[in-house]
Structure formats: structure tokens, C-alpha cells
Coordinates of C-alpha atoms and ligand atoms in Angstrom, one line a residue:
M4 CA 52.1 19.1 236.9
P5 CA 53.3 21.9 234.7
S6 CA 52.5 25.5 235.8
E7 CA 50.8 28.0 233.6
F8 CA 54.2 29.6 232.8
D9 CA 55.7 26.2 231.9
L10 CA 52.9 25.7 229.4
I11 CA 53.4 29.1 227.9
R12 CA 57.1 28.7 227.6
R13 CA 57.0 25.1 226.3
Y14 CA 54.1 25.3 223.9
F15 CA 52.9 28.8 223.2
S16 CA 56.1 30.7 222.6
R17 CA 56.7 30.3 218.9
S18 CA 58.9 32.3 216.6
A19 CA 57.0 35.2 215.2
P20 CA 58.9 36.5 212.2
G21 CA 56.3 39.1 211.2
T22 CA 56.1 40.6 214.6
L23 CA 58.3 43.1 216.5
L24 CA 57.7 41.5 219.9
G25 CA 55.9 38.2 220.4
V26 CA 54.9 36.2 223.5
G27 CA 56.6 37.0 226.8
D28 CA 56.0 40.7 227.6
D29 CA 52.9 42.4 228.7
C30 CA 51.8 43.1 225.2
A31 CA 52.9 42.0 221.7
L32 CA 54.1 44.7 219.3
M33 CA 53.3 44.6 215.7
V34 CA 54.1 46.9 212.8
P35 CA 51.1 47.1 210.5
T36 CA 51.7 47.6 206.8
P37 CA 51.4 51.3 206.1
G38 CA 48.2 52.3 204.4
Q39 CA 46.4 49.0 205.0
E40 CA 43.2 48.6 207.0
L41 CA 43.3 46.3 210.0
A42 CA 40.7 43.5 210.1
V43 CA 40.0 41.9 213.5
S44 CA 37.8 39.0 214.4
T45 CA 37.2 36.8 217.5
D46 CA 35.7 33.3 217.8
L47 CA 34.9 31.4 220.9
L48 CA 34.8 27.6 221.0
V49 CA 33.2 26.1 224.1
A50 CA 33.5 22.3 224.9
G51 CA 30.1 20.6 224.8
R52 CA 28.7 23.4 222.6
H53 CA 31.0 23.8 219.6
F54 CA 33.0 20.5 219.9
F55 CA 33.0 17.3 221.9
A56 CA 35.2 17.5 225.0
G57 CA 36.9 14.3 223.8
T58 CA 37.9 15.7 220.4
D59 CA 41.4 14.9 219.3
P60 CA 43.4 18.0 220.5
L61 CA 45.5 18.1 217.4
R62 CA 42.4 18.5 215.2
L63 CA 40.9 20.9 217.7
G64 CA 43.9 23.1 217.4
H65 CA 43.5 23.1 213.7
K66 CA 39.8 23.9 213.8
A67 CA 40.3 26.8 216.3
V68 CA 42.6 28.5 213.7
A69 CA 40.6 27.4 210.7
V70 CA 37.4 29.1 211.9
N71 CA 39.2 32.3 212.4
L72 CA 41.1 32.2 209.1
S73 CA 37.7 31.6 207.5
D74 CA 36.5 35.0 208.8
M75 CA 39.6 36.6 207.3
A76 CA 38.8 34.9 204.0
A77 CA 35.3 36.1 204.0
M78 CA 36.5 39.7 204.4
G79 CA 39.2 39.3 201.7
A80 CA 41.8 40.1 204.4
Q81 CA 45.4 38.8 204.6
P82 CA 45.7 37.1 208.0
R83 CA 48.8 38.2 210.0
W84 CA 48.5 37.7 213.8
V85 CA 46.5 35.7 216.3
T86 CA 46.1 35.5 220.1
L87 CA 44.8 32.6 222.0
G88 CA 42.7 32.7 225.2
L89 CA 42.6 29.2 226.7
A90 CA 40.7 27.9 229.7
L91 CA 41.7 24.4 230.6
P92 CA 40.2 22.1 233.3
Q93 CA 43.7 20.8 234.1
A94 CA 47.3 21.3 232.9
D95 CA 47.2 18.0 230.8
E96 CA 50.5 18.4 229.1
P97 CA 50.1 15.9 226.3
W98 CA 46.8 17.5 225.5
V99 CA 48.3 21.0 225.4
E100 CA 51.2 19.9 223.3
A101 CA 49.0 18.3 220.7
F102 CA 46.6 21.2 220.7
A103 CA 49.4 23.7 220.3
T104 CA 50.9 21.6 217.5
G105 CA 47.6 21.6 215.5
F106 CA 47.1 25.3 216.2
H107 CA 50.6 26.3 215.2
T108 CA 50.8 24.0 212.1
L109 CA 47.9 25.7 210.4
L110 CA 49.2 29.1 211.3
L111 CA 52.6 28.3 209.8
Q112 CA 50.9 27.3 206.5
H113 CA 49.3 30.7 206.3
G114 CA 52.3 32.8 207.5
V115 CA 50.4 33.9 210.6
D116 CA 52.2 34.7 213.9
W117 CA 51.0 33.6 217.3
V118 CA 51.7 36.7 219.3
G119 CA 50.1 36.2 222.7
G120 CA 47.2 35.1 224.7
D121 CA 46.0 34.2 228.2
T122 CA 45.9 30.9 229.9
T123 CA 43.8 30.0 232.9
A124 CA 42.1 27.1 234.7
G125 CA 38.4 26.7 233.9
P126 CA 35.9 24.8 231.7
L127 CA 37.6 24.0 228.3
T128 CA 37.2 27.1 226.2
I129 CA 39.2 28.4 223.3
A130 CA 39.0 32.1 222.3
V131 CA 41.0 33.1 219.3
T132 CA 41.4 36.7 218.0
I133 CA 42.9 37.1 214.6
L134 CA 44.2 40.3 212.9
G135 CA 44.7 40.8 209.2
E136 CA 45.2 43.5 206.7
V137 CA 43.2 44.6 203.7
P138 CA 43.8 47.5 201.3
P139 CA 41.4 50.5 201.7
L140 CA 38.0 49.9 200.2
Q141 CA 38.7 46.3 199.2
A142 CA 37.3 44.4 202.2
L143 CA 34.5 42.1 201.1
R144 CA 31.6 43.2 203.3
R145 CA 28.3 41.5 203.7
S146 CA 26.5 44.6 202.6
G147 CA 27.6 45.0 199.0
A148 CA 25.3 42.6 197.2
Q149 CA 23.3 44.1 194.2
A150 CA 20.2 42.9 192.4
G151 CA 21.2 40.9 189.4
D152 CA 24.4 39.5 191.1
D153 CA 25.1 35.8 190.8
I154 CA 25.3 34.0 194.2
W155 CA 28.4 31.7 194.4
V156 CA 29.5 29.0 196.9
S157 CA 33.0 27.5 197.3
G158 CA 33.7 23.8 197.8
T159 CA 30.8 21.7 198.9
V160 CA 28.4 22.2 201.8
G161 CA 26.7 19.8 204.2
D162 CA 29.7 17.5 204.8
A163 CA 30.5 18.6 208.3
A164 CA 26.8 18.3 209.2
L165 CA 26.8 14.8 207.8
G166 CA 29.8 14.0 210.0
L167 CA 27.9 15.3 213.0
R168 CA 25.0 13.0 212.1
C169 CA 27.4 10.1 212.1
L170 CA 28.6 11.0 215.6
K171 CA 25.4 12.1 217.2
D172 CA 22.5 10.3 215.4
G173 CA 24.1 7.1 214.3
W174 CA 23.9 7.6 210.5
I175 CA 25.8 4.7 208.9
L176 CA 28.1 5.6 206.1
S177 CA 30.9 3.7 204.3
A178 CA 34.2 4.0 206.2
N179 CA 35.6 6.3 203.5
D180 CA 32.6 8.6 203.5
R181 CA 32.5 8.7 207.2
Q182 CA 36.2 9.7 207.4
F183 CA 35.8 12.3 204.7
C184 CA 32.9 13.9 206.6
L185 CA 34.6 13.8 210.0
D186 CA 37.7 15.4 208.4
R187 CA 35.4 18.1 207.0
L188 CA 34.0 18.6 210.5
D189 CA 37.2 18.6 212.4
T190 CA 39.7 20.0 210.0
P191 CA 38.0 22.4 207.6
T192 CA 40.1 24.2 205.0
P193 CA 39.7 27.9 205.3
R194 CA 39.4 29.6 201.9
V195 CA 41.9 32.3 202.5
A196 CA 43.5 32.3 199.0
L197 CA 40.0 32.5 197.4
G198 CA 39.0 35.5 199.7
L199 CA 42.2 37.3 198.6
A200 CA 41.5 36.5 194.9
L201 CA 38.0 37.8 195.2
R202 CA 39.1 41.3 196.1
G203 CA 37.8 43.7 193.5
L204 CA 35.6 41.0 192.0
A205 CA 33.0 40.0 194.6
H206 CA 30.4 42.6 195.7
A207 CA 29.7 40.9 199.1
A208 CA 30.9 37.8 201.0
I209 CA 30.3 35.8 204.1
D210 CA 31.7 32.5 205.4
I211 CA 29.3 29.7 206.0
S212 CA 29.4 28.7 209.6
D213 CA 25.8 28.5 210.7
G214 CA 24.4 27.0 207.5
L215 CA 24.2 28.2 203.8
L216 CA 20.7 29.7 203.9
A217 CA 21.2 31.3 207.3
D218 CA 24.5 32.9 206.4
L219 CA 23.3 33.9 202.9
G220 CA 20.3 35.4 204.8
H221 CA 22.6 37.6 206.9
L222 CA 24.3 38.8 203.7
L223 CA 20.9 39.6 202.1
E224 CA 19.7 41.4 205.2
A225 CA 22.9 43.5 205.3
S226 CA 22.6 44.3 201.6
G227 CA 18.8 45.0 201.6
V228 CA 18.2 42.5 198.8
G229 CA 16.5 39.2 198.1
A230 CA 17.6 35.9 196.5
R231 CA 16.4 33.0 194.4
V232 CA 18.5 29.9 195.1
H233 CA 18.3 26.7 193.1
F234 CA 18.5 23.7 195.4
E235 CA 19.9 21.4 192.6
S236 CA 22.7 23.8 192.0
I237 CA 24.0 23.7 195.5
P238 CA 27.4 21.9 195.5
C239 CA 27.3 18.6 197.4
S240 CA 30.1 16.0 197.8
A241 CA 29.7 12.5 196.5
A242 CA 29.5 11.3 200.2
L243 CA 26.5 13.6 200.7
H244 CA 24.9 12.6 197.5
R245 CA 25.0 9.0 198.6
Q246 CA 22.7 10.0 201.6
R247 CA 20.0 11.5 199.3
G248 CA 17.6 8.8 200.3
H249 CA 17.9 9.6 204.0
A250 CA 14.9 11.4 205.4
G251 CA 15.8 15.0 206.1
W252 CA 19.1 15.0 204.1
E253 CA 18.2 18.3 202.4
A254 CA 18.7 20.1 205.7
L255 CA 22.4 19.2 205.6
P256 CA 23.6 21.4 202.6
L257 CA 21.0 24.1 203.4
A258 CA 21.4 24.5 207.1
G259 CA 24.0 22.1 208.3
G260 CA 26.7 24.6 209.4
D261 CA 30.4 24.2 210.1
D262 CA 31.1 24.3 206.4
Y263 CA 33.6 27.2 206.4
E264 CA 33.1 27.7 202.8
L265 CA 32.6 31.2 201.3
C266 CA 29.3 32.4 199.9
F267 CA 29.7 35.5 197.8
T268 CA 28.0 37.6 195.1
A269 CA 29.3 39.2 192.0
A270 CA 28.2 40.7 188.7
P271 CA 27.4 38.1 186.0
A272 CA 30.0 39.7 183.8
A273 CA 32.7 38.7 186.4
A274 CA 31.9 35.0 186.1
S275 CA 34.9 34.0 184.0
R276 CA 37.3 36.0 186.2
I277 CA 35.7 34.3 189.3
H278 CA 36.4 30.9 187.8
Q279 CA 40.0 31.9 187.1
A280 CA 40.4 33.3 190.7
A281 CA 39.0 30.0 192.1
A282 CA 41.4 28.0 189.9
R283 CA 44.3 30.0 191.2
A284 CA 43.1 29.4 194.8
D285 CA 42.6 25.7 193.9
V286 CA 39.0 25.5 195.0
M287 CA 35.8 24.8 193.1
V288 CA 33.1 27.5 193.0
T289 CA 29.5 27.1 191.9
R290 CA 26.7 29.5 191.0
I291 CA 23.6 28.6 193.1
G292 CA 21.2 31.5 192.3
V293 CA 20.7 35.2 191.8
I294 CA 20.3 38.3 194.0
T295 CA 16.9 40.0 193.5
A296 CA 15.6 43.4 194.4
G297 CA 13.3 43.4 197.4
V298 CA 13.2 41.0 200.3
E299 CA 12.2 37.6 198.8
Q300 CA 14.2 34.6 199.9
V301 CA 13.1 31.8 197.6
L302 CA 14.5 28.3 197.3
L303 CA 13.5 26.4 194.1
D304 CA 13.5 22.7 193.4
G305 CA 14.6 21.1 190.2
N306 CA 11.1 21.8 188.7
G307 CA 11.3 25.5 189.6
T308 CA 8.8 25.0 192.4
A309 CA 9.3 26.9 195.6
M310 CA 10.5 24.6 198.4
A311 CA 9.3 25.3 202.0
F312 CA 12.4 25.6 204.1
A313 CA 13.1 27.9 207.0
W314 CA 16.1 30.1 206.2
Q315 CA 17.1 30.6 209.9
G316 CA 20.1 28.7 211.0
F317 CA 21.6 27.9 214.3
D318 CA 21.2 30.5 217.1
H319 CA 22.9 29.8 220.4
F320 CA 20.2 31.4 222.4
R321 CA 17.2 30.1 220.4
T322 CA 18.2 26.7 219.3
L323 CA 18.1 24.0 221.9
P324 CA 21.3 21.9 222.0
Ligands
ADP24 P1 49.8 39.0 232.0 O1 49.8 38.7 233.4 O2 50.5 40.3 231.6 O3 48.5 38.8 231.3 P2 50.6 36.4 231.4 O4 51.4 35.8 232.5 O5 49.1 36.1 231.3 O6 50.8 37.9 231.4 O7 51.2 36.0 230.0 C1 52.6 36.0 229.8 C2 52.9 36.1 228.4 O8 52.5 34.8 227.8 C3 52.2 37.2 227.6 O9 53.0 37.6 226.6 C4 51.0 36.5 227.0 O10 50.6 37.1 225.8 C5 51.6 35.1 226.8 N1 50.5 34.0 226.8 C6 49.8 33.6 227.8 N2 48.9 32.7 227.4 C7 49.1 32.5 226.1 C8 48.5 31.6 225.1 N3 47.6 30.8 225.4 N4 49.0 31.7 223.9 C9 50.0 32.6 223.6 N5 50.6 33.4 224.4 C10 50.2 33.3 225.7
MG25 MG1 47.5 37.2 231.2

């Protein structure tokens, strides 16, 4: 069985062209771009809680990077470096090799260097810290939304949650729809290019990890504003539309989670520039409502009638697994 150091040497020591000193010493050394602010974020993925222990390790490696890149995207930051903290029940070499390949492949696509980490025995847990850069005053905070702003969402929401319904609750979909949703669940596409393109355009942004309404709710709270959201405007995939008859399907786009799309607000006058930015970033964006003064959080159906729906999303300490 390989040792901890064999694993590090064989699978975790990758070339790091944007780094002064990568894996192998007590610390990595990076040279930040002068004048830029450093953006840092950590995400913890725990087997049985955030993913099934039997998840394909290649896809798990992708997801561990994707959820962190998504935080960079939501901040308008350029991702540069990551570290990986990994607890493994055993030194299963094929598993580690596949995981490291999935992890490194997505990093390479974004020009991000894997500069260090820690490896230990323990219940399967993946902790990634990502560092990025953003010019002064250009970070897309949650707190900048203004009354009168449009509310936008990238891509489609609810697909990952539909994938989870297939796995956990036996929802039956066509083979194509099922694969599409499982891909959205396991290999989300972080909207890094969109986040960068929204610098100077969006007033506030957040990535959707816990569910659209819950994460929008965090943005509203941070900004001290309210919102009116039109349910029929929320972008849903064809696969999700085909489940419209299923009891409770509305919860998927509203509160499904694991979407890793961006939700952001901007002045109505910026709409055409936002469409151009999205086209450059090769992702669809959709206006789903408006920011209002005050604290209302209103969801409207196609007739303009308020829909009763709890805006709270997943909470690890309140929601039973
Ligand atoms: P230390 O005892 O100083 O923490 P380690 O033996 O844990 O050093 O790690 C040796 C080197 O390997 C360090 O540069 C560390 O960053 C790197 N490393 C350990 N685990 C990982 C990992 N999972 N991914 C990337 N680098 C790792
Ligand atoms: Mg260590």
C-alpha cells in the first residue's frame, strides 16, 4: 500500500507555472499581482453529507474544484491557486489517481495552480481552499444590490436537484434526461468567465449552492433590500420542464441547490451590456425579477399571484439529512 508521501509525490505534485514554489516544502510561495486584492474561500465536502461515498472519484475531483471556482466566480475574482486537504479511509491508489486527475484537469482549464495541501487517514473528507485576485473595489459582494435592480440568474436551476431525486427518490426520467441531470449534479460548470465579465456591471452577486431563493435571500439580507421574483421567468432546462407534472417539482428550481449558477443584480440600464458579457462568457442569463426597497421577499406565479414558498434553503444544522 502506498504511503502518504508516495501519494503526494505521485498524484499531488503537479507543475505550478504561476507559483514561485509549489508542493514539497513546508509552505508554497506565491507572488501576488501588485495592486490586486486577494480573494480566499474554503469549501468542505464530507462523504455521506455532500456526496455519496461511492461517487466516481474522477467526477468528485471535478466537483471539489468546481464548487470553489464557483465562489471565485461569484466574487468576480480571477482564481489563481488552490490547496487540498484530504482525509482518506485508506490509501486506495486507483481512487486517488482518478480523484487527482479530475481535480487537476479542471484546474488546468482555468489556469489555477495546485500549490499544496495535507493528506491524512480518516473519514473521506475533501477541504479545498482557493485563492484568487480581483482589482480594488471591483469584487462582486453580496451587499451591493439596490432597489430597482434587475435580478439575473445564469444557466438553468434545479437540474442537480432533479439528478438527486433520480438517485435518492427513484424519479424515473428518460436515459438522456437522467444523464444530463447527473452530469449537472456531479460535474457542474463554474461560471468563472461570467463573474469576470460582470465586474463593473453587477451591483451584487452570489453563487447558488443552497437553492435559488435561499441564496438570493442571503444577498437580499446583506444588501438590506427586498425582491419580487417571477416563478415563470426562472430558467429551467428541458429535462426539468418535462417533470412539471411531478408533485413538488417547483421546489427543484426554487430550492434544489447544487446549481453553481450565479445570481446577481444590476441596474436595468446595464441589461444589454449584461447580455453581451454573458455571450462572451458563453452562458445564458435570464432576468427573474426586481430588487425592491424594504424587506419583502415575494414570489409571483404566472397570474401575478403571490406563491407560498419558504425562502430558506438547506442548513446543515437545521435540515435533517
Ligand atoms: P508538513 O508536515 O509540513 O505539513 P506534509 O508532509 O504534510 O508537510 O506535506 C508535504 C508537502 O506535500 C507539502 O508541500 C504539502 O503542501 C504537500 N501536500 C500534502 N498533501 C497534499 C495534497 N493533498 N495536495 C497537495 N499537496 C499536498
Ligand atoms: Mg501536512
